[in-house]
Amino acid sequence: MKNILVAMPFGDKHKSYIEKIGTDCKFHYTTIKTATAEEVKAADIIFGNISPELVKQNDHLEWIQLNSAGSDQYCKPGIIGPDTILTCATGAYGLSVSEHMLAMSMMLCRKMDLYMKNQVNHAWKEEGSVTSIWNSTTLVAGLGDIGSEYAKRMKALGSHVIGIRRNVVDKPDFIDEIYTMDQLDEVLPKVDFAVFILPSTPATHHIMDERRLRLMKPGSYLINAGRGDAVDCDALNKVLREGVSLAGCALDVTEPEPLPADHPLWDAPRAIITPHSAGKFHLQETFERIVRITGENLEKYLAGEKNQMRNQVDVKTGNRK
């Protein structure tokens, strides 16, 4: 009998669904905030993003299913053992985060951020010319679930979409051009939207530094909804204030996070910032997808088909296998 610790906010229907799959398993329900060391140590399997500091105290953990698409905190040395299976929730967040990013893109194009400030100040004031997604060029760095869903939406609205990923074979139909990260410097000066949905790894840390931010053409926009450390936020603040390249940015993630109240980026010209809220469980369908991924993986695990489990993460690289 497997002891499964569930730290996701399962309702009755979710509990019924998962318990029908794991009929010979013992389920214990807790929350991320209230989980104790004793509960974690007793688990063979964990569902949910329990604190890595607690997880590393379990020396017999067989599998942990995260409720997040990102897994970098669990890939650090000493958190999980070499034989522990780590799976994430890629595939659950594409709908919610891509729509959030699309909303940000439209706000920047139509200067809605400026008009919202005018409304707060009761100012009936036009803000001049605007741009359009139609006939624009969009760079999407990271073509996982979220990046692909965003790319499809931009393509449908008439943008020429350029993708960047590790594998350039089998270009998706919704991508017009595809490159590797080594070609980022070549692509950046061409695009109107530079969009990053990347995991946090040594290779992606500050991939958008001051030098690359200055490569972007005047009037272009930067959007980051992956991990905050992909963008050097201090450099971004500097470049936005100089007005030499970027016309604005939209960030759902920052470095550091939360962004301190006194950080100058809050007041940088045309900076739209949301508090890592594009995903999470704000859209109910996101959570339903997480539950389905968890259930499907539990079926595979109990059937001995561990190599068929979805979203397995290579702990050494932080990338999906």
mmCIF file of C-alpha atoms in Angstrom:
data_model
loop_
_atom_site.group_PDB
_atom_site.id
_atom_site.type_symbol
_atom_site.label_atom_id
_atom_site.label_comp_id
_atom_site.label_asym_id
_atom_site.label_seq_id
_atom_site.Cartn_x
_atom_site.Cartn_y
_atom_site.Cartn_z
ATOM 1 C CA MET A 1 0.000 0.000 0.000
ATOM 2 C CA LYS A 2 1.342 3.384 -1.016
ATOM 3 C CA ASN A 3 0.980 6.325 1.349
ATOM 4 C CA ILE A 4 0.020 9.360 -0.724
ATOM 5 C CA LEU A 5 0.141 12.854 0.758
ATOM 6 C CA VAL A 6 -2.124 15.237 -1.162
ATOM 7 C CA ALA A 7 -1.335 18.927 -0.703
ATOM 8 C CA MET A 8 -3.493 20.201 -3.540
ATOM 9 C CA PRO A 9 -6.898 21.759 -2.725
ATOM 10 C CA PHE A 10 -8.944 18.720 -3.718
ATOM 11 C CA GLY A 11 -12.711 18.967 -3.369
ATOM 12 C CA ASP A 12 -14.960 15.965 -2.878
ATOM 13 C CA LYS A 13 -15.192 15.187 -6.606
ATOM 14 C CA HIS A 14 -11.403 15.337 -6.964
ATOM 15 C CA LYS A 15 -10.908 13.040 -3.974
ATOM 16 C CA SER A 16 -13.419 10.570 -5.396
ATOM 17 C CA TYR A 17 -11.666 10.634 -8.779
ATOM 18 C CA ILE A 18 -8.172 10.032 -7.415
ATOM 19 C CA GLU A 19 -9.239 7.419 -4.846
ATOM 20 C CA LYS A 20 -10.967 5.340 -7.535
ATOM 21 C CA ILE A 21 -7.623 5.176 -9.331
ATOM 22 C CA GLY A 22 -5.604 4.377 -6.211
ATOM 23 C CA THR A 23 -7.954 1.862 -4.616
ATOM 24 C CA ASP A 24 -5.097 0.161 -2.767
ATOM 25 C CA CYS A 25 -3.461 3.423 -1.686
ATOM 26 C CA LYS A 26 -3.826 5.318 1.566
ATOM 27 C CA PHE A 27 -4.555 9.005 0.988
ATOM 28 C CA HIS A 28 -3.874 11.758 3.491
ATOM 29 C CA TYR A 29 -5.034 15.282 2.712
ATOM 30 C CA THR A 30 -3.226 18.395 3.897
ATOM 31 C CA THR A 31 -2.297 21.821 2.527
ATOM 32 C CA ILE A 32 0.966 23.340 1.409
ATOM 33 C CA LYS A 33 0.893 25.734 4.370
ATOM 34 C CA THR A 34 -0.063 23.224 7.068
ATOM 35 C CA ALA A 35 1.879 20.112 6.002
ATOM 36 C CA THR A 36 4.114 18.858 8.798
ATOM 37 C CA ALA A 37 7.497 17.167 8.674
ATOM 38 C CA GLU A 38 5.911 14.001 10.065
ATOM 39 C CA GLU A 39 3.326 13.901 7.265
ATOM 40 C CA VAL A 40 5.965 14.437 4.613
ATOM 41 C CA LYS A 41 8.343 11.825 6.028
ATOM 42 C CA ALA A 42 5.567 9.211 6.070
ATOM 43 C CA ALA A 43 4.682 9.672 2.397
ATOM 44 C CA ASP A 44 5.750 7.423 -0.448
ATOM 45 C CA ILE A 45 4.175 9.813 -2.950
ATOM 46 C CA ILE A 46 3.425 13.537 -2.709
ATOM 47 C CA PHE A 47 0.920 15.504 -4.779
ATOM 48 C CA GLY A 48 1.553 19.251 -4.559
ATOM 49 C CA ASN A 49 4.280 21.827 -4.086
ATOM 50 C CA ILE A 50 5.191 21.147 -0.484
ATOM 51 C CA SER A 51 8.182 23.151 0.741
ATOM 52 C CA PRO A 52 11.441 21.727 -0.649
ATOM 53 C CA GLU A 53 12.898 22.059 2.848
ATOM 54 C CA LEU A 54 10.324 19.553 4.065
ATOM 55 C CA VAL A 55 10.577 17.321 1.006
ATOM 56 C CA LYS A 56 14.317 16.810 1.446
ATOM 57 C CA GLN A 57 13.670 15.271 4.872
ATOM 58 C CA ASN A 58 11.993 12.293 3.182
ATOM 59 C CA ASP A 59 14.699 9.755 2.309
ATOM 60 C CA HIS A 60 12.361 7.208 0.692
ATOM 61 C CA LEU A 61 10.160 9.405 -1.516
ATOM 62 C CA GLU A 62 9.269 7.557 -4.707
ATOM 63 C CA TRP A 63 7.475 10.254 -6.661
ATOM 64 C CA ILE A 64 6.394 13.881 -6.330
ATOM 65 C CA GLN A 65 3.758 15.365 -8.653
ATOM 66 C CA LEU A 66 3.915 19.154 -8.661
ATOM 67 C CA ASN A 67 0.932 21.409 -9.242
ATOM 68 C CA SER A 68 3.178 23.912 -11.046
ATOM 69 C CA ALA A 69 4.666 23.890 -14.521
ATOM 70 C CA GLY A 70 7.994 25.051 -13.091
ATOM 71 C CA SER A 71 10.117 22.673 -11.051
ATOM 72 C CA ASP A 72 13.404 24.522 -10.484
ATOM 73 C CA GLN A 73 13.102 24.633 -6.671
ATOM 74 C CA TYR A 74 12.991 20.825 -6.582
ATOM 75 C CA CYS A 75 15.940 20.371 -8.936
ATOM 76 C CA LYS A 76 18.443 21.872 -6.522
ATOM 77 C CA PRO A 77 20.993 19.427 -5.070
ATOM 78 C CA GLY A 78 19.818 17.490 -2.044
ATOM 79 C CA ILE A 79 16.083 18.136 -2.364
ATOM 80 C CA ILE A 80 15.037 14.780 -3.828
ATOM 81 C CA GLY A 81 16.940 11.537 -4.195
ATOM 82 C CA PRO A 82 18.333 10.193 -7.475
ATOM 83 C CA ASP A 83 15.609 7.554 -7.716
ATOM 84 C CA THR A 84 12.687 9.892 -6.998
ATOM 85 C CA ILE A 85 10.430 10.617 -9.965
ATOM 86 C CA LEU A 86 9.657 14.318 -10.408
ATOM 87 C CA THR A 87 6.690 15.301 -12.576
ATOM 88 C CA CYS A 88 5.265 18.768 -13.182
ATOM 89 C CA ALA A 89 1.926 20.130 -14.381
ATOM 90 C CA THR A 90 2.910 21.266 -17.853
ATOM 91 C CA GLY A 91 -0.218 21.226 -19.978
ATOM 92 C CA ALA A 92 -2.448 22.720 -17.300
ATOM 93 C CA TYR A 93 -1.464 26.365 -17.558
ATOM 94 C CA GLY A 94 -1.393 27.086 -21.289
ATOM 95 C CA LEU A 95 -4.950 28.386 -21.456
ATOM 96 C CA SER A 96 -4.777 30.745 -18.496
ATOM 97 C CA VAL A 97 -1.259 32.121 -18.912
ATOM 98 C CA SER A 98 -1.481 32.571 -22.686
ATOM 99 C CA GLU A 99 -4.702 34.577 -22.321
ATOM 100 C CA HIS A 100 -3.067 36.693 -19.604
ATOM 101 C CA MET A 101 -0.112 37.370 -21.904
ATOM 102 C CA LEU A 102 -2.418 38.153 -24.814
ATOM 103 C CA ALA A 103 -4.275 40.670 -22.647
ATOM 104 C CA MET A 104 -0.943 42.285 -21.754
ATOM 105 C CA SER A 105 0.067 42.393 -25.423
ATOM 106 C CA MET A 106 -3.143 44.164 -26.377
ATOM 107 C CA MET A 107 -2.828 46.603 -23.491
ATOM 108 C CA LEU A 108 0.637 47.613 -24.677
ATOM 109 C CA CYS A 109 -0.463 47.961 -28.314
ATOM 110 C CA ARG A 110 -3.477 50.101 -27.465
ATOM 111 C CA LYS A 111 -1.767 52.047 -24.650
ATOM 112 C CA MET A 112 -4.425 50.898 -22.219
ATOM 113 C CA ASP A 113 -1.939 51.248 -19.363
ATOM 114 C CA LEU A 114 -1.728 54.979 -20.089
ATOM 115 C CA TYR A 115 -5.487 55.363 -20.388
ATOM 116 C CA MET A 116 -6.004 53.574 -17.081
ATOM 117 C CA LYS A 117 -3.676 56.073 -15.411
ATOM 118 C CA ASN A 118 -5.591 58.898 -17.074
ATOM 119 C CA GLN A 119 -8.821 57.490 -15.685
ATOM 120 C CA VAL A 120 -7.394 57.414 -12.159
ATOM 121 C CA ASN A 121 -6.473 61.090 -12.635
ATOM 122 C CA HIS A 122 -9.866 61.914 -14.237
ATOM 123 C CA ALA A 123 -7.969 63.103 -17.318
ATOM 124 C CA TRP A 124 -9.787 63.101 -20.693
ATOM 125 C CA LYS A 125 -6.609 62.842 -22.737
ATOM 126 C CA GLU A 126 -5.664 61.091 -25.956
ATOM 127 C CA GLU A 127 -2.354 59.230 -26.013
ATOM 128 C CA GLY A 128 -1.650 59.346 -29.739
ATOM 129 C CA SER A 129 -0.790 56.598 -32.195
ATOM 130 C CA VAL A 130 -1.114 52.928 -31.354
ATOM 131 C CA THR A 131 0.151 49.675 -32.841
ATOM 132 C CA SER A 132 -1.493 46.382 -33.779
ATOM 133 C CA ILE A 133 -0.803 42.702 -33.366
ATOM 134 C CA TRP A 134 -1.802 42.358 -37.029
ATOM 135 C CA ASN A 135 1.280 42.521 -39.260
ATOM 136 C CA SER A 136 3.617 42.480 -36.244
ATOM 137 C CA THR A 137 6.489 40.076 -35.579
ATOM 138 C CA THR A 138 6.450 38.076 -32.368
ATOM 139 C CA LEU A 139 9.333 36.124 -30.859
ATOM 140 C CA VAL A 140 8.322 33.341 -28.478
ATOM 141 C CA ALA A 141 11.252 31.888 -26.523
ATOM 142 C CA GLY A 142 10.073 28.627 -25.026
ATOM 143 C CA LEU A 143 7.574 26.567 -27.006
ATOM 144 C CA GLY A 144 6.158 24.419 -24.273
ATOM 145 C CA ASP A 145 2.464 24.362 -23.492
ATOM 146 C CA ILE A 146 2.227 28.041 -22.510
ATOM 147 C CA GLY A 147 4.469 29.369 -25.266
ATOM 148 C CA SER A 148 2.702 27.321 -27.911
ATOM 149 C CA GLU A 149 -0.753 28.461 -26.804
ATOM 150 C CA TYR A 150 0.344 32.095 -26.851
ATOM 151 C CA ALA A 151 1.984 31.677 -30.263
ATOM 152 C CA LYS A 152 -1.244 30.208 -31.680
ATOM 153 C CA ARG A 153 -3.233 33.183 -30.448
ATOM 154 C CA MET A 154 -0.801 35.737 -31.848
ATOM 155 C CA LYS A 155 -0.692 33.881 -35.171
ATOM 156 C CA ALA A 156 -4.499 33.890 -35.331
ATOM 157 C CA LEU A 157 -4.475 37.676 -34.892
ATOM 158 C CA GLY A 158 -2.121 38.174 -37.823
ATOM 159 C CA SER A 159 1.343 38.235 -36.268
ATOM 160 C CA HIS A 160 4.393 36.649 -37.908
ATOM 161 C CA VAL A 161 5.577 34.274 -35.190
ATOM 162 C CA ILE A 162 9.190 33.270 -34.609
ATOM 163 C CA GLY A 163 9.886 30.464 -32.162
ATOM 164 C CA ILE A 164 13.003 29.642 -30.177
ATOM 165 C CA ARG A 165 13.551 26.222 -28.648
ATOM 166 C CA ARG A 166 16.259 23.589 -28.218
ATOM 167 C CA ASN A 167 14.954 21.400 -31.033
ATOM 168 C CA VAL A 168 14.335 23.065 -34.407
ATOM 169 C CA VAL A 169 13.156 19.875 -36.098
ATOM 170 C CA ASP A 170 9.442 19.507 -36.913
ATOM 171 C CA LYS A 171 8.428 23.157 -36.913
ATOM 172 C CA PRO A 172 4.818 23.538 -35.705
ATOM 173 C CA ASP A 173 2.307 24.925 -38.205
ATOM 174 C CA PHE A 174 1.621 27.967 -36.024
ATOM 175 C CA ILE A 175 5.293 28.992 -36.128
ATOM 176 C CA ASP A 176 6.592 30.835 -39.205
ATOM 177 C CA GLU A 177 10.306 30.618 -38.376
ATOM 178 C CA ILE A 178 12.203 28.651 -35.762
ATOM 179 C CA TYR A 179 15.656 29.142 -34.258
ATOM 180 C CA THR A 180 17.782 27.988 -31.346
ATOM 181 C CA MET A 181 18.750 30.148 -28.391
ATOM 182 C CA ASP A 182 22.207 30.607 -29.911
ATOM 183 C CA GLN A 183 20.541 32.752 -32.576
ATOM 184 C CA LEU A 184 18.721 35.060 -30.159
ATOM 185 C CA ASP A 185 20.957 38.063 -30.897
ATOM 186 C CA GLU A 186 20.189 37.696 -34.584
ATOM 187 C CA VAL A 187 16.434 37.605 -34.059
ATOM 188 C CA LEU A 188 15.846 40.244 -31.364
ATOM 189 C CA PRO A 189 16.313 43.349 -33.568
ATOM 190 C CA LYS A 190 13.568 42.105 -35.921
ATOM 191 C CA VAL A 191 10.675 41.670 -33.510
ATOM 192 C CA ASP A 192 7.879 43.816 -32.122
ATOM 193 C CA PHE A 193 7.141 41.459 -29.225
ATOM 194 C CA ALA A 194 9.860 39.486 -27.442
ATOM 195 C CA VAL A 195 8.108 36.962 -25.213
ATOM 196 C CA PHE A 196 9.848 34.659 -22.736
ATOM 197 C CA ILE A 197 8.356 31.563 -21.125
ATOM 198 C CA LEU A 198 11.514 29.842 -19.926
ATOM 199 C CA PRO A 199 12.382 27.694 -16.899
ATOM 200 C CA SER A 200 14.895 28.949 -14.365
ATOM 201 C CA THR A 201 18.217 27.295 -15.194
ATOM 202 C CA PRO A 202 21.833 28.505 -15.274
ATOM 203 C CA ALA A 203 21.508 28.757 -19.067
ATOM 204 C CA THR A 204 18.490 31.088 -18.904
ATOM 205 C CA HIS A 205 19.589 33.315 -16.009
ATOM 206 C CA HIS A 206 19.542 36.951 -17.222
ATOM 207 C CA ILE A 207 19.285 35.797 -20.803
ATOM 208 C CA MET A 208 17.797 39.245 -21.362
ATOM 209 C CA ASP A 209 20.576 41.378 -19.954
ATOM 210 C CA GLU A 210 21.236 45.044 -20.716
ATOM 211 C CA ARG A 211 23.101 44.249 -23.919
ATOM 212 C CA ARG A 212 20.246 42.215 -25.351
ATOM 213 C CA LEU A 213 17.609 44.675 -24.182
ATOM 214 C CA ARG A 214 19.405 47.309 -26.237
ATOM 215 C CA LEU A 215 19.308 45.046 -29.294
ATOM 216 C CA MET A 216 15.541 45.391 -29.462
ATOM 217 C CA LYS A 217 14.197 47.913 -31.939
ATOM 218 C CA PRO A 218 12.504 51.177 -30.911
ATOM 219 C CA GLY A 219 8.822 50.693 -30.210
ATOM 220 C CA SER A 220 9.112 47.013 -29.309
ATOM 221 C CA TYR A 221 7.764 45.275 -26.218
ATOM 222 C CA LEU A 222 9.154 42.701 -23.791
ATOM 223 C CA ILE A 223 6.868 40.182 -22.072
ATOM 224 C CA ASN A 224 8.001 37.681 -19.432
ATOM 225 C CA ALA A 225 5.703 35.063 -17.920
ATOM 226 C CA GLY A 226 8.117 32.196 -17.310
ATOM 227 C CA ARG A 227 10.643 32.782 -14.562
ATOM 228 C CA GLY A 228 11.653 36.207 -13.307
ATOM 229 C CA ASP A 229 15.395 35.663 -13.491
ATOM 230 C CA ALA A 230 15.305 35.358 -17.289
ATOM 231 C CA VAL A 231 15.271 39.180 -17.335
ATOM 232 C CA ASP A 232 17.681 41.493 -15.520
ATOM 233 C CA CYS A 233 15.062 43.768 -13.953
ATOM 234 C CA ASP A 234 17.570 46.454 -12.978
ATOM 235 C CA ALA A 235 18.794 46.636 -16.563
ATOM 236 C CA LEU A 236 15.198 46.634 -17.815
ATOM 237 C CA ASN A 237 14.350 49.606 -15.614
ATOM 238 C CA LYS A 238 17.384 51.469 -16.951
ATOM 239 C CA VAL A 239 16.616 50.764 -20.616
ATOM 240 C CA LEU A 240 12.928 51.677 -20.266
ATOM 241 C CA ARG A 241 13.801 55.013 -18.702
ATOM 242 C CA GLU A 242 16.321 55.819 -21.431
ATOM 243 C CA GLY A 243 13.732 55.091 -24.125
ATOM 244 C CA VAL A 244 16.317 53.913 -26.646
ATOM 245 C CA SER A 245 14.729 50.599 -27.620
ATOM 246 C CA LEU A 246 11.784 49.207 -25.708
ATOM 247 C CA ALA A 247 8.477 51.068 -25.704
ATOM 248 C CA GLY A 248 7.227 49.075 -22.732
ATOM 249 C CA CYS A 249 7.141 45.753 -20.938
ATOM 250 C CA ALA A 250 4.663 43.388 -19.316
ATOM 251 C CA LEU A 251 5.861 41.137 -16.514
ATOM 252 C CA ASP A 252 4.017 38.485 -14.566
ATOM 253 C CA VAL A 253 7.297 37.381 -12.988
ATOM 254 C CA THR A 254 10.190 39.428 -11.643
ATOM 255 C CA GLU A 255 13.562 39.173 -9.966
ATOM 256 C CA PRO A 256 13.360 39.417 -7.000
ATOM 257 C CA GLU A 257 9.868 38.160 -6.321
ATOM 258 C CA PRO A 258 7.822 39.678 -4.839
ATOM 259 C CA LEU A 259 9.157 42.866 -6.389
ATOM 260 C CA PRO A 260 9.966 45.214 -3.470
ATOM 261 C CA ALA A 261 7.574 48.139 -3.086
ATOM 262 C CA ASP A 262 10.443 50.596 -3.509
ATOM 263 C CA HIS A 263 11.841 49.002 -6.676
ATOM 264 C CA PRO A 264 12.035 51.643 -9.434
ATOM 265 C CA LEU A 265 10.639 49.246 -12.036
ATOM 266 C CA TRP A 266 7.154 49.789 -10.591
ATOM 267 C CA ASP A 267 7.249 53.346 -11.922
ATOM 268 C CA ALA A 268 9.247 52.759 -15.101
ATOM 269 C CA PRO A 269 7.636 54.114 -18.284
ATOM 270 C CA ARG A 270 4.983 51.765 -19.639
ATOM 271 C CA ALA A 271 5.771 48.876 -17.325
ATOM 272 C CA ILE A 272 2.811 46.564 -16.663
ATOM 273 C CA ILE A 273 3.414 44.275 -13.686
ATOM 274 C CA THR A 274 1.201 41.538 -12.263
ATOM 275 C CA PRO A 275 2.125 39.482 -9.157
ATOM 276 C CA HIS A 276 2.799 36.065 -10.722
ATOM 277 C CA SER A 277 -0.957 35.700 -11.073
ATOM 278 C CA ALA A 278 -1.308 34.551 -14.687
ATOM 279 C CA GLY A 279 -1.460 30.931 -13.640
ATOM 280 C CA LYS A 280 -2.023 29.495 -10.172
ATOM 281 C CA PHE A 281 -5.616 28.330 -9.677
ATOM 282 C CA HIS A 282 -7.356 31.595 -10.552
ATOM 283 C CA LEU A 283 -8.963 29.891 -13.553
ATOM 284 C CA GLN A 284 -10.845 26.796 -12.373
ATOM 285 C CA GLU A 285 -10.069 24.908 -15.581
ATOM 286 C CA THR A 286 -6.375 25.117 -14.711
ATOM 287 C CA PHE A 287 -6.915 23.121 -11.533
ATOM 288 C CA GLU A 288 -9.148 20.600 -13.289
ATOM 289 C CA ARG A 289 -6.338 19.959 -15.767
ATOM 290 C CA ILE A 290 -3.825 19.519 -12.941
ATOM 291 C CA VAL A 291 -6.073 16.926 -11.312
ATOM 292 C CA ARG A 292 -6.416 15.039 -14.602
ATOM 293 C CA ILE A 293 -2.639 15.029 -15.139
ATOM 294 C CA THR A 294 -2.147 13.767 -11.586
ATOM 295 C CA GLY A 295 -4.730 11.011 -12.041
ATOM 296 C CA GLU A 296 -3.293 9.875 -15.361
ATOM 297 C CA ASN A 297 0.191 9.733 -13.864
ATOM 298 C CA LEU A 298 -1.044 7.776 -10.854
ATOM 299 C CA GLU A 299 -2.624 5.218 -13.190
ATOM 300 C CA LYS A 300 0.676 4.818 -15.042
ATOM 301 C CA TYR A 301 2.667 4.639 -11.815
ATOM 302 C CA LEU A 302 0.509 1.952 -10.227
ATOM 303 C CA ALA A 303 0.484 -0.057 -13.468
ATOM 304 C CA GLY A 304 4.284 -0.129 -13.471
ATOM 305 C CA GLU A 305 4.428 2.088 -16.562
ATOM 306 C CA LYS A 306 6.610 4.739 -14.957
ATOM 307 C CA ASN A 307 8.366 5.581 -18.210
ATOM 308 C CA GLN A 308 4.966 6.581 -19.646
ATOM 309 C CA MET A 309 4.207 9.176 -16.966
ATOM 310 C CA ARG A 310 3.622 12.699 -18.294
ATOM 311 C CA ASN A 311 5.933 15.648 -17.664
ATOM 312 C CA GLN A 312 8.871 13.846 -16.087
ATOM 313 C CA VAL A 313 11.624 16.311 -15.219
ATOM 314 C CA ASP A 314 15.356 15.729 -15.557
ATOM 315 C CA VAL A 315 16.560 16.959 -12.171
ATOM 316 C CA LYS A 316 20.067 17.619 -13.500
ATOM 317 C CA THR A 317 18.945 20.072 -16.196
ATOM 318 C CA GLY A 318 15.536 21.203 -14.962
ATOM 319 C CA ASN A 319 14.064 20.371 -18.370
ATOM 320 C CA ARG A 320 11.358 17.870 -19.160
ATOM 321 C CA LYS A 321 12.652 14.509 -20.327
#
